[in-house]
mmCIF file of C-alpha atoms and ligand atoms in Angstrom:
data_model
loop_
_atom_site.group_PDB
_atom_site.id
_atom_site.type_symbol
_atom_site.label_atom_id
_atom_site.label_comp_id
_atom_site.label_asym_id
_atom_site.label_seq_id
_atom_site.Cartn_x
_atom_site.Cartn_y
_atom_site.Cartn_z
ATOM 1 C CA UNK A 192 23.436 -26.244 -12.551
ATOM 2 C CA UNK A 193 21.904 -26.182 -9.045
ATOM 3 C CA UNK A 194 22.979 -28.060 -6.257
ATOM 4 C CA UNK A 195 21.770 -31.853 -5.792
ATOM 5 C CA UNK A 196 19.615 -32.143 -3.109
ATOM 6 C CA UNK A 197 18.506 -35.562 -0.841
ATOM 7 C CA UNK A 198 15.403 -37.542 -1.582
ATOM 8 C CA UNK A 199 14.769 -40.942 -0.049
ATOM 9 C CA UNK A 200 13.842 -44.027 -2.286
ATOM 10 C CA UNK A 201 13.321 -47.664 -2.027
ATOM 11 C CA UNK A 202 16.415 -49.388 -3.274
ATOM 12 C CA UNK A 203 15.337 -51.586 -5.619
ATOM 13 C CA UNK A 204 13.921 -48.889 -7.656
ATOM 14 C CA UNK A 205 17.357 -48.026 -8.263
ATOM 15 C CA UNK A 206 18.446 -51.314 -9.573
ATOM 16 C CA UNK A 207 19.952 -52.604 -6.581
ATOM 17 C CA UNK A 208 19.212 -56.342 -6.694
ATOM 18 C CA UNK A 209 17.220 -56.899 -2.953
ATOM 19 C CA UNK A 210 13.696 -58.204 -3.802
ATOM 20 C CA UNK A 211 12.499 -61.277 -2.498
ATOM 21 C CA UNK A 212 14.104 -62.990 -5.669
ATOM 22 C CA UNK A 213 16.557 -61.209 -6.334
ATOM 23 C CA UNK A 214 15.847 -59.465 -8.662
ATOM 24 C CA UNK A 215 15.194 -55.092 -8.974
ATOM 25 C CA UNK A 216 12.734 -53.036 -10.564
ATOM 26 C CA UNK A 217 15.026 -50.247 -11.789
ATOM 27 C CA UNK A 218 12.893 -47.014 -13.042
ATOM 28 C CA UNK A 219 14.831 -45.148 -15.880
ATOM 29 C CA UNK A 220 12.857 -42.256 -15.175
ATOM 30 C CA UNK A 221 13.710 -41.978 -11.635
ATOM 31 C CA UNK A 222 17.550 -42.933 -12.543
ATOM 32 C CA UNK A 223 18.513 -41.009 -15.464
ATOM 33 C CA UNK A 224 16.339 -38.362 -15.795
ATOM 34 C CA UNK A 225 15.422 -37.273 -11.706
ATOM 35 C CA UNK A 226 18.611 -38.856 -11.011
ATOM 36 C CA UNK A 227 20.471 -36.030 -12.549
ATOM 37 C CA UNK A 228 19.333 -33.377 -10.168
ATOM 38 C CA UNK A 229 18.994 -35.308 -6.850
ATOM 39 C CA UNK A 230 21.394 -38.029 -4.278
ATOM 40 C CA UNK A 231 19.486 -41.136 -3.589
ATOM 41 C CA UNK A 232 19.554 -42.361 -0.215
ATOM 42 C CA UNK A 233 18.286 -45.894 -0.920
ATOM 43 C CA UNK A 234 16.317 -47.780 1.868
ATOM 44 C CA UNK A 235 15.436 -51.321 1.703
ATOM 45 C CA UNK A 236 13.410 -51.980 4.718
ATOM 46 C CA UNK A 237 13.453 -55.843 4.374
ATOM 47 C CA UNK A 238 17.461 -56.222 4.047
ATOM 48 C CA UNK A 239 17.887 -53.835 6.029
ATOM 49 C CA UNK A 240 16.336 -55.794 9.071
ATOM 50 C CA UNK A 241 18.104 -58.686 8.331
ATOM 51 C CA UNK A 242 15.763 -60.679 6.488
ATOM 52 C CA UNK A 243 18.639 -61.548 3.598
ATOM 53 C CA UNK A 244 18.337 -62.268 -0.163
ATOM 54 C CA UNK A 245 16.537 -64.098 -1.407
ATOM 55 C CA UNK A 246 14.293 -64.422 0.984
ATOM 56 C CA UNK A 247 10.970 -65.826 1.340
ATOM 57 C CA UNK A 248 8.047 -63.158 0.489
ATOM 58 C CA UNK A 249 5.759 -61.666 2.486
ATOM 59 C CA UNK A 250 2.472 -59.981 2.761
ATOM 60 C CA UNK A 251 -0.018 -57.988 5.151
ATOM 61 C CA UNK A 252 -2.585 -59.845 6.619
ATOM 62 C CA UNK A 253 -5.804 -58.613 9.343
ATOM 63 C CA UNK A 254 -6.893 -55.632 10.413
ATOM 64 C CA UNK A 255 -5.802 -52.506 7.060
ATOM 65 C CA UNK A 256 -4.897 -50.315 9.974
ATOM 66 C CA UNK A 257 -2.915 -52.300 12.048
ATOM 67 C CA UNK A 258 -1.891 -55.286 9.696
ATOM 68 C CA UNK A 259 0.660 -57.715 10.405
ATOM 69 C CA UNK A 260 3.833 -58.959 8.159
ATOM 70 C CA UNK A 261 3.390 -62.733 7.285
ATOM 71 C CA UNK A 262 5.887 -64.412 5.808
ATOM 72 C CA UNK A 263 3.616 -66.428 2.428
ATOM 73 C CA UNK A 264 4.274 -70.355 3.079
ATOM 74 C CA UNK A 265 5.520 -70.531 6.558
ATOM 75 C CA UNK A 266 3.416 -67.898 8.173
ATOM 76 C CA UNK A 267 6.236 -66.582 10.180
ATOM 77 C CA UNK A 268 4.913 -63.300 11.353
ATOM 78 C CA UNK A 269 8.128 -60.190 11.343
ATOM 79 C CA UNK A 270 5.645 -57.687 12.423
ATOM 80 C CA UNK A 271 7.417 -56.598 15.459
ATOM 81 C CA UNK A 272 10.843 -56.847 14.210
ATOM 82 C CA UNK A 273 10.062 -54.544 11.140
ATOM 83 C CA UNK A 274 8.276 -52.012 13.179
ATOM 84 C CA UNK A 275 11.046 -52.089 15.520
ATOM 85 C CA UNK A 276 13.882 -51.435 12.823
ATOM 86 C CA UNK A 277 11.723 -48.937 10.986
ATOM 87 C CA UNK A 278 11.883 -46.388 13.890
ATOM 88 C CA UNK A 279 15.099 -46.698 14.526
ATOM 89 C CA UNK A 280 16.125 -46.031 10.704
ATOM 90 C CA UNK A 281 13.444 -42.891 10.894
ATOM 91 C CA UNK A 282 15.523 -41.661 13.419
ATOM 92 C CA UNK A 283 18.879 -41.825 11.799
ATOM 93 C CA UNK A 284 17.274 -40.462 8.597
ATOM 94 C CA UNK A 285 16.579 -37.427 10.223
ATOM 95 C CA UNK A 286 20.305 -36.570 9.219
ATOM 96 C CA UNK A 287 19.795 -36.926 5.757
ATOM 97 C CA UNK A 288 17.957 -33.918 5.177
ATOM 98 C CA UNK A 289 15.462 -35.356 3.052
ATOM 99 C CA UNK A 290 13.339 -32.902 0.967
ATOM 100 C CA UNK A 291 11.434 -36.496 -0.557
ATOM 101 C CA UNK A 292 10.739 -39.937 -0.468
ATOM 102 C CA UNK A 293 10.004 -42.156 -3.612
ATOM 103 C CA UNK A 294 8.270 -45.823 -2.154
ATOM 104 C CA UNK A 295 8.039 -48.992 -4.096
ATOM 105 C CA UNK A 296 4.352 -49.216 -4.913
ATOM 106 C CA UNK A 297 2.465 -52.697 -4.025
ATOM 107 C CA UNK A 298 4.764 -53.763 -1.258
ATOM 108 C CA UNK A 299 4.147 -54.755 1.839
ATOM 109 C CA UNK A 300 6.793 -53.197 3.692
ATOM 110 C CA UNK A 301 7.533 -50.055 1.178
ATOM 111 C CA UNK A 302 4.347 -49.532 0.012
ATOM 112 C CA UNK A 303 2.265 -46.147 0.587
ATOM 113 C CA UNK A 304 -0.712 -46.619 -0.969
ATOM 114 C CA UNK A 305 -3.269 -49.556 -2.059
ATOM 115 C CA UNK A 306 -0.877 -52.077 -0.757
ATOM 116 C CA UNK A 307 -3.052 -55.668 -0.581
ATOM 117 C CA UNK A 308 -4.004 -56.741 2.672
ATOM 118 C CA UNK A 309 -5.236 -60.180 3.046
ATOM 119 C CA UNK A 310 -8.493 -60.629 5.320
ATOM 120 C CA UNK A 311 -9.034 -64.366 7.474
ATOM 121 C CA UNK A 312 -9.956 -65.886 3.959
ATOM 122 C CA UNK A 313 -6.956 -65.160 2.174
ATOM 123 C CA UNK A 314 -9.126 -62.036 -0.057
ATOM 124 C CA UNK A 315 -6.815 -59.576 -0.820
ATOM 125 C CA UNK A 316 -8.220 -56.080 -0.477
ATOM 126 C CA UNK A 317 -6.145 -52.906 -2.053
ATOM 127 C CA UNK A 318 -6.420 -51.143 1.240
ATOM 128 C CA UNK A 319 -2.901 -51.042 3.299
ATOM 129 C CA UNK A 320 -0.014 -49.519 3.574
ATOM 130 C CA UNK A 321 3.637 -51.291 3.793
ATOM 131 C CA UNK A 322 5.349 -51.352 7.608
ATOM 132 C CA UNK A 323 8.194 -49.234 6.780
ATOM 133 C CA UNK A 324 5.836 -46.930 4.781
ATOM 134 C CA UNK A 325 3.641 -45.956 7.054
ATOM 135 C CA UNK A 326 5.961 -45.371 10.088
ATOM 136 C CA UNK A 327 8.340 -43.235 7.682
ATOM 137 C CA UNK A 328 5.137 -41.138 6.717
ATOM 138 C CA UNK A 329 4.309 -40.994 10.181
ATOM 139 C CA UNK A 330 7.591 -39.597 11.495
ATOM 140 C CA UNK A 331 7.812 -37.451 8.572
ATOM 141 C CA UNK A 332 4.677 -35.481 7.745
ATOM 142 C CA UNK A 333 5.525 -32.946 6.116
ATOM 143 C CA UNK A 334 8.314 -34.578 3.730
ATOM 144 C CA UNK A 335 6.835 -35.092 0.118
ATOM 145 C CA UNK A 336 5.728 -39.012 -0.515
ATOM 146 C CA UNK A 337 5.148 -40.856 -3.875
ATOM 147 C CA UNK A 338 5.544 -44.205 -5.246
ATOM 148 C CA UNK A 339 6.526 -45.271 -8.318
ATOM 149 C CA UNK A 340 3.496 -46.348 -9.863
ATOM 150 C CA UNK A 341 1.623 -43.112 -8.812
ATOM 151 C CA UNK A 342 4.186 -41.360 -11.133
ATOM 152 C CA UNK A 343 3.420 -42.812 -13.773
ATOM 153 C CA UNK A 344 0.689 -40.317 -14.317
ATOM 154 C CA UNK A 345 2.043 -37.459 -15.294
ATOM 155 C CA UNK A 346 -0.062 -34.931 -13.436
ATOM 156 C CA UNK A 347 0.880 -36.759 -10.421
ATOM 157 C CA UNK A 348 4.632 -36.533 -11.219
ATOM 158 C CA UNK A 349 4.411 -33.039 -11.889
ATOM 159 C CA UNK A 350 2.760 -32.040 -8.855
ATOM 160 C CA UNK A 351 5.557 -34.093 -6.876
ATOM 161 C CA UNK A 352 8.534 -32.583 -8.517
ATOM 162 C CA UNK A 353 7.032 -29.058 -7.982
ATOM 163 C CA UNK A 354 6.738 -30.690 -4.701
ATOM 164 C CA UNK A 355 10.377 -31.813 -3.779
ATOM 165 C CA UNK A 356 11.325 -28.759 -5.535
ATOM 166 C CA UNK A 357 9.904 -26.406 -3.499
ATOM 167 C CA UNK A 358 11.220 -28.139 -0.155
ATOM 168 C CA UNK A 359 14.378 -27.866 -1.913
ATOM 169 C CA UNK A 360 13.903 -24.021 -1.815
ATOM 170 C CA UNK A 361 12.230 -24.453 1.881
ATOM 171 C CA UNK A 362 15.737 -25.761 2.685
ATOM 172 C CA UNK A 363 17.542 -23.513 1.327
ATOM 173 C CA UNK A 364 15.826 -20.510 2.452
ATOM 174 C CA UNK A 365 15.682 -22.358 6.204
ATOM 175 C CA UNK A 366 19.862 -22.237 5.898
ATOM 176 C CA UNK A 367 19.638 -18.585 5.608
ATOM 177 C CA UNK A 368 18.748 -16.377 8.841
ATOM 178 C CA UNK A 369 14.711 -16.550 9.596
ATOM 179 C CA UNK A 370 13.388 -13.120 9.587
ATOM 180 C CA UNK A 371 10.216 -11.729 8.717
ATOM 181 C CA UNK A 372 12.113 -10.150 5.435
ATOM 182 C CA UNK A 373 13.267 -13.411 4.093
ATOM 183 C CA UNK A 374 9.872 -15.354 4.559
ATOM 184 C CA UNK A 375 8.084 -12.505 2.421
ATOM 185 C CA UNK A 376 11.070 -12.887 -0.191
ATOM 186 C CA UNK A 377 10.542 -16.496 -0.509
ATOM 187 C CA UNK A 378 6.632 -15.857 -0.711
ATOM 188 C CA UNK A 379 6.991 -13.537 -2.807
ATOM 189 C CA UNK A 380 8.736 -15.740 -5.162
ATOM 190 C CA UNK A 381 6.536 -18.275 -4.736
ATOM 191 C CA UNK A 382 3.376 -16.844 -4.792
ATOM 192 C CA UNK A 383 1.919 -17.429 -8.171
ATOM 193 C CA UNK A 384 2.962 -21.242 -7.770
ATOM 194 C CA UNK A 385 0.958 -21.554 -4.555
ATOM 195 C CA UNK A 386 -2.363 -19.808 -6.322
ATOM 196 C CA UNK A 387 -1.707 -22.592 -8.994
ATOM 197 C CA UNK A 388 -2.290 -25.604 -6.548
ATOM 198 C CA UNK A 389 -4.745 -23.490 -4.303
ATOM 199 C CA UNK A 390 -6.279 -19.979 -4.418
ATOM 200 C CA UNK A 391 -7.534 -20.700 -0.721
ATOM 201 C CA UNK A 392 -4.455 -21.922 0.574
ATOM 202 C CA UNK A 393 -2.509 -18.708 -1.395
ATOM 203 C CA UNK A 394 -5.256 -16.365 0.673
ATOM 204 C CA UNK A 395 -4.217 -17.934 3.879
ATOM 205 C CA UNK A 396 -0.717 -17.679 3.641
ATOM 206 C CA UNK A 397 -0.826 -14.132 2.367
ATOM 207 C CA UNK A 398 -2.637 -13.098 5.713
ATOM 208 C CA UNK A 399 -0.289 -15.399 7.806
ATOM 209 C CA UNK A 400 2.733 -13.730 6.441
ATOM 210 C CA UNK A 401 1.157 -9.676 6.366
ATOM 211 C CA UNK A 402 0.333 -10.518 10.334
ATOM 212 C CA UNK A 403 3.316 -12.201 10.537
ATOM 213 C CA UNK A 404 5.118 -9.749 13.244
ATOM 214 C CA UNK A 405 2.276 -10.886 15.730
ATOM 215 C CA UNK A 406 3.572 -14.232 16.530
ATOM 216 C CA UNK A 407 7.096 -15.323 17.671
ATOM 217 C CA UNK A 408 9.121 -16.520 13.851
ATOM 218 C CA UNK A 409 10.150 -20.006 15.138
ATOM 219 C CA UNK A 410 5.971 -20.687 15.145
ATOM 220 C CA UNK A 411 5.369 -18.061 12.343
ATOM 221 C CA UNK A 412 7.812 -19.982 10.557
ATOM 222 C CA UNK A 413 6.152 -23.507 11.400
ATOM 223 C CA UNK A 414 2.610 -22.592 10.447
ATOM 224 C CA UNK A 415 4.234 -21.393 7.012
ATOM 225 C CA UNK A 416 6.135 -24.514 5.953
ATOM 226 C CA UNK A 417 3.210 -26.783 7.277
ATOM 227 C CA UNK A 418 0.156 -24.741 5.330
ATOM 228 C CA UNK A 419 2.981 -24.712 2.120
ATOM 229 C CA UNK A 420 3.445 -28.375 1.876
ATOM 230 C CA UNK A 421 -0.429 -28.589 2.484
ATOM 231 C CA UNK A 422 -1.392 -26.273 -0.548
ATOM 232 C CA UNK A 423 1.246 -28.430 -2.868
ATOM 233 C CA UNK A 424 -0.180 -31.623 -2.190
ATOM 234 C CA UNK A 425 -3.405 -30.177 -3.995
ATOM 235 C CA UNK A 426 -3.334 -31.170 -7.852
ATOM 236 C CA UNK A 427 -3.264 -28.334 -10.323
ATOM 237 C CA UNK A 428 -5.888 -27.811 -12.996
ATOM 238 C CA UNK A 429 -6.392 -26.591 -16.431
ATOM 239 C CA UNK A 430 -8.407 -24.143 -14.281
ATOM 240 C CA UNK A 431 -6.405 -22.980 -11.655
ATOM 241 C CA UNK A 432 -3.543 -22.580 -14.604
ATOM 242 C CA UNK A 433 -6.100 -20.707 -16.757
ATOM 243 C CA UNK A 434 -6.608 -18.242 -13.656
ATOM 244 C CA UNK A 435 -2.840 -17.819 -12.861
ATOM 245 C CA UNK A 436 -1.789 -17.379 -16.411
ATOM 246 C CA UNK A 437 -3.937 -14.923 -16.743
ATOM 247 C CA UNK A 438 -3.419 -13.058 -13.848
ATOM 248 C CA UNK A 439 0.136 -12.790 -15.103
ATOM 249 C CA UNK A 440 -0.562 -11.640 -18.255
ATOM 250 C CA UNK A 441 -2.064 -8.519 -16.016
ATOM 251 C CA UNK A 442 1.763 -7.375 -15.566
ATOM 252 C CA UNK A 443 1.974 -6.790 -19.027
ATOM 253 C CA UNK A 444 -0.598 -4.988 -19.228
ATOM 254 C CA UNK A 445 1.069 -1.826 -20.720
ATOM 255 C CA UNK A 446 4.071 -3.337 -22.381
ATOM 256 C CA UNK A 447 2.871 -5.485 -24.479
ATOM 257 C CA UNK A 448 0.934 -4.866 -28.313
ATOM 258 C CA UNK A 449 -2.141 -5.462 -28.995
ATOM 259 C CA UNK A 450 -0.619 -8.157 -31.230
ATOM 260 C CA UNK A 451 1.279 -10.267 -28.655
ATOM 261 C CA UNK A 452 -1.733 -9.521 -26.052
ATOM 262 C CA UNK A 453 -3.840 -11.520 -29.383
ATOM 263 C CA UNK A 454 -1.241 -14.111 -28.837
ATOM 264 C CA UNK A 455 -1.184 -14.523 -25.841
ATOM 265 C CA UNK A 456 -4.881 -15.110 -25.144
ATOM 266 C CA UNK A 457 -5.054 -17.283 -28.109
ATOM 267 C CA UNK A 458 -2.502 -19.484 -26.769
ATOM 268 C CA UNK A 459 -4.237 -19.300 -23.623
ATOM 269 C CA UNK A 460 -6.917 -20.403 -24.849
ATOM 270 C CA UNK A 461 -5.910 -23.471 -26.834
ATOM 271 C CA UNK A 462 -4.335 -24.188 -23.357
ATOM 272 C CA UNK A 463 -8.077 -24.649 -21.832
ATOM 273 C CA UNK A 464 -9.542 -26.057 -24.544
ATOM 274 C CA UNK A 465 -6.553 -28.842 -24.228
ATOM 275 C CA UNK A 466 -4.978 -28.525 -27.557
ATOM 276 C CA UNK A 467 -1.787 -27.546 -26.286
ATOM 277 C CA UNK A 468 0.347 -28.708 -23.349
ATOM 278 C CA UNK A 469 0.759 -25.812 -20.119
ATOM 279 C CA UNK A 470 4.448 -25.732 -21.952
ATOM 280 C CA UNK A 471 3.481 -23.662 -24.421
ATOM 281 C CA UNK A 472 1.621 -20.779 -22.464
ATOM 282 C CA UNK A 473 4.372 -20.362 -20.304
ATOM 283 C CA UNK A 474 6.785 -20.837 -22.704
ATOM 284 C CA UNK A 475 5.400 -17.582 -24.400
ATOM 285 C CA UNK A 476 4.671 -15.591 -21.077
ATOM 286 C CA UNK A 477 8.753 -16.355 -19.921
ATOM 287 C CA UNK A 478 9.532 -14.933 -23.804
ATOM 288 C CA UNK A 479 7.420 -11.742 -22.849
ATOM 289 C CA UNK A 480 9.059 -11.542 -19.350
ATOM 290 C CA UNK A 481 12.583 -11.836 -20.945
ATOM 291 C CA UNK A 482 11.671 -9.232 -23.513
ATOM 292 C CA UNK A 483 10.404 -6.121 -21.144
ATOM 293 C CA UNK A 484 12.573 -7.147 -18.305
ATOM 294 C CA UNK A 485 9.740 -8.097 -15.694
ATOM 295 C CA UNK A 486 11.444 -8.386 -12.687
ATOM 296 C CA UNK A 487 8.464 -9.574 -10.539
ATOM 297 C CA UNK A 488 7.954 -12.580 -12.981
ATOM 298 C CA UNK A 489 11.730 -13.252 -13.811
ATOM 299 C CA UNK A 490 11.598 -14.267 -9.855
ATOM 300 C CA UNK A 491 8.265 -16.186 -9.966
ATOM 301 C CA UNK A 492 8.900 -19.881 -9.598
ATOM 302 C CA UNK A 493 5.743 -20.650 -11.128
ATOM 303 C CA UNK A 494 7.743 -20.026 -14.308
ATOM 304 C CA UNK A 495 10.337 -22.509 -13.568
ATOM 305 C CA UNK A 496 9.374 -24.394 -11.054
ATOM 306 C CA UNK A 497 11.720 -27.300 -11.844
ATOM 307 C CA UNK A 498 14.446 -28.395 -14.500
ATOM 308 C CA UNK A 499 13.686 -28.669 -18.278
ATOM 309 C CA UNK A 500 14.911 -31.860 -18.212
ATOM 310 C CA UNK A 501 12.315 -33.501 -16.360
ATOM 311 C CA UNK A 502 9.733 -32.690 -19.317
ATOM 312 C CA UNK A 503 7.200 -32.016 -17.180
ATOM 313 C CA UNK A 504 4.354 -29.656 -18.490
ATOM 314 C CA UNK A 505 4.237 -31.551 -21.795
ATOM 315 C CA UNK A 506 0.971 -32.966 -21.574
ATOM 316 C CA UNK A 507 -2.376 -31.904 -22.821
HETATM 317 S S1 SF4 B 215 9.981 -52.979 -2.225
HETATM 318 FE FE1 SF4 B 215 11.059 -52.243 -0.425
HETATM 319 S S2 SF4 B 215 11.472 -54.061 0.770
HETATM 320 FE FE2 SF4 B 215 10.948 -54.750 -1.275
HETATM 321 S S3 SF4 B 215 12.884 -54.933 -2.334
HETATM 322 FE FE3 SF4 B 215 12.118 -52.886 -2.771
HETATM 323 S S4 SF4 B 215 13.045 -51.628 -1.217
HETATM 324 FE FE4 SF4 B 215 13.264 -53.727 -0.508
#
């Protein structure tokens, strides 16, 4: 069982009973499932500036990019005070160590994406992005962002847990000493993960990390974690796993019979023809890679990029 690691979330996802009314929206998912493999550090911007519950609610109102926070019936505007307690809870999340963030979708402080903004009329437009939201993404650029509703989908949650799993790694591999060794051990590891999001991005870090001795390792070391968190952020495709699958059937080149190799590409291609989940390819290449003792692939985390027990990969 690997260590739990920190992600940031708005509280009432966890249950915690600080909504306007009262009330939560606990996510099971995020709970019991994620919960099992991560420490919350729960954040809810408006109790946490004082605003009490319940409390009346609020919304953004004027310009998308530079809304302010209106409170619904008496039109008392918290703008500055919410801005002003955001940075200074950035600041003392910097502790934390945060390899994630999960944001209440829809509000108007948490929000990250789509939150309604309300024009001189009173039209809402699905345009904003919630006070504490946006100066937390701001602060934080590099740190992996969702919201709840976004992970619904499951491509989208897959691509964020390889996400907050990698800068799990990051971390880890940051707590070690930075050398030009270690950074091409951990992208070595993580090579065939990186071609899955993005063959361009995997072509530019290759040549940033064979140059590597050229520039001083603090900014060597920089450039890598920024272009990484970049090339995640792309979604995968049935394409981009077709192309990395096969690739890695190339190290078995000479190991495996001509009846497995059959299996292989059938399986392969019932994956792009979407009768069968990702799951099952790579279910069948880590069987292979068990069998003649890869050692290259037993080290790829493309093959396990994150715990069973999220049941990612399982849809077609
Ligand atoms: S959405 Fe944000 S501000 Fe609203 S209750 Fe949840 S954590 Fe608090």
């Amino acid at each position: 069982m690997q260590e739990k690691f920190r992600i940031g979330i708005s509280s009432c996802l966890l249950g915690h009973e600080v909504r306007w009314n009262a009330g939560h929206k606990l996510d099971k998912y995020l709970t019991h499932t994620l919960g099992q493999f991560v420490v919350y550090v729960a954040v809810c911007p408006e109790v946490e500036a004082g605003f009490g519950v319940p409390r009346e609610s609020m919304r953004l109102v004027g310009d998308p990019d530079h809304p302010r926070l209106i409170t619904f019936k008496s039109k008392t505007d918290h703008t500055d005070r919410m801005i002003a307690w955001a940075k200074k809870r950035v600041r003392e999340l910097e502790k934390e160590d945060l390899c994630g963030f999960i944001f209440k979708s829809d509000s108007p402080s948490s929000g990250m994406v789509r939150v309604k903004v309300y024009n001189e009329k009173g039209m809402p437009h699905k345009v904003g992005i919630g006070i504490f939201a946006r100066v937390f993404m701001e602060h934080f650029p590099l740190i992996p962002v969702e919201d709840d509703g976004r992970l619904n989908d499951p491509l989208i949650r897959e691509n964020y847990m390889e996400q907050i799993f990698t800068m799990q790694r990051w971390r880890e591999h940051l707590a070690v000493k930075r050398s030009m060794g270690n950074l091409v051990d951990f992208h070595t590891r993580n090579k065939l993960l990186i071609l899955s999001h993005s063959p361009k991005h995997y072509r530019l870090m290759g040549k940033l990390v064979a140059d590597g001795k050229k520039m001083p390792i603090k900014e060597l070391y920089d450039q890598y974690q920024q272009i990484l968190m970049e090339a995640l952020k792309l979604k995968t495709t049935i394409k981009k796993h077709t192309n990395v699958t096969q690739h890695l059937m190339g190290y078995f080149k000479n190991q495996l019979t001509p009846d497995e190799k059959q299996e292989l590409l059938e399986v392969f291609e019932q994956y792009r023809n979407e009768l069968v989940p990702l799951l099952v390819p790579i279910t069948l290449i880590n069987h292979y890679v068990r069998k003649y003792d890869q050692h290259y692939l037993k080290q790829q985390t493309y093959l396990n990029p994150h715990p069973l027990e999220l049941k990612l990969r399982t849809h077609v």
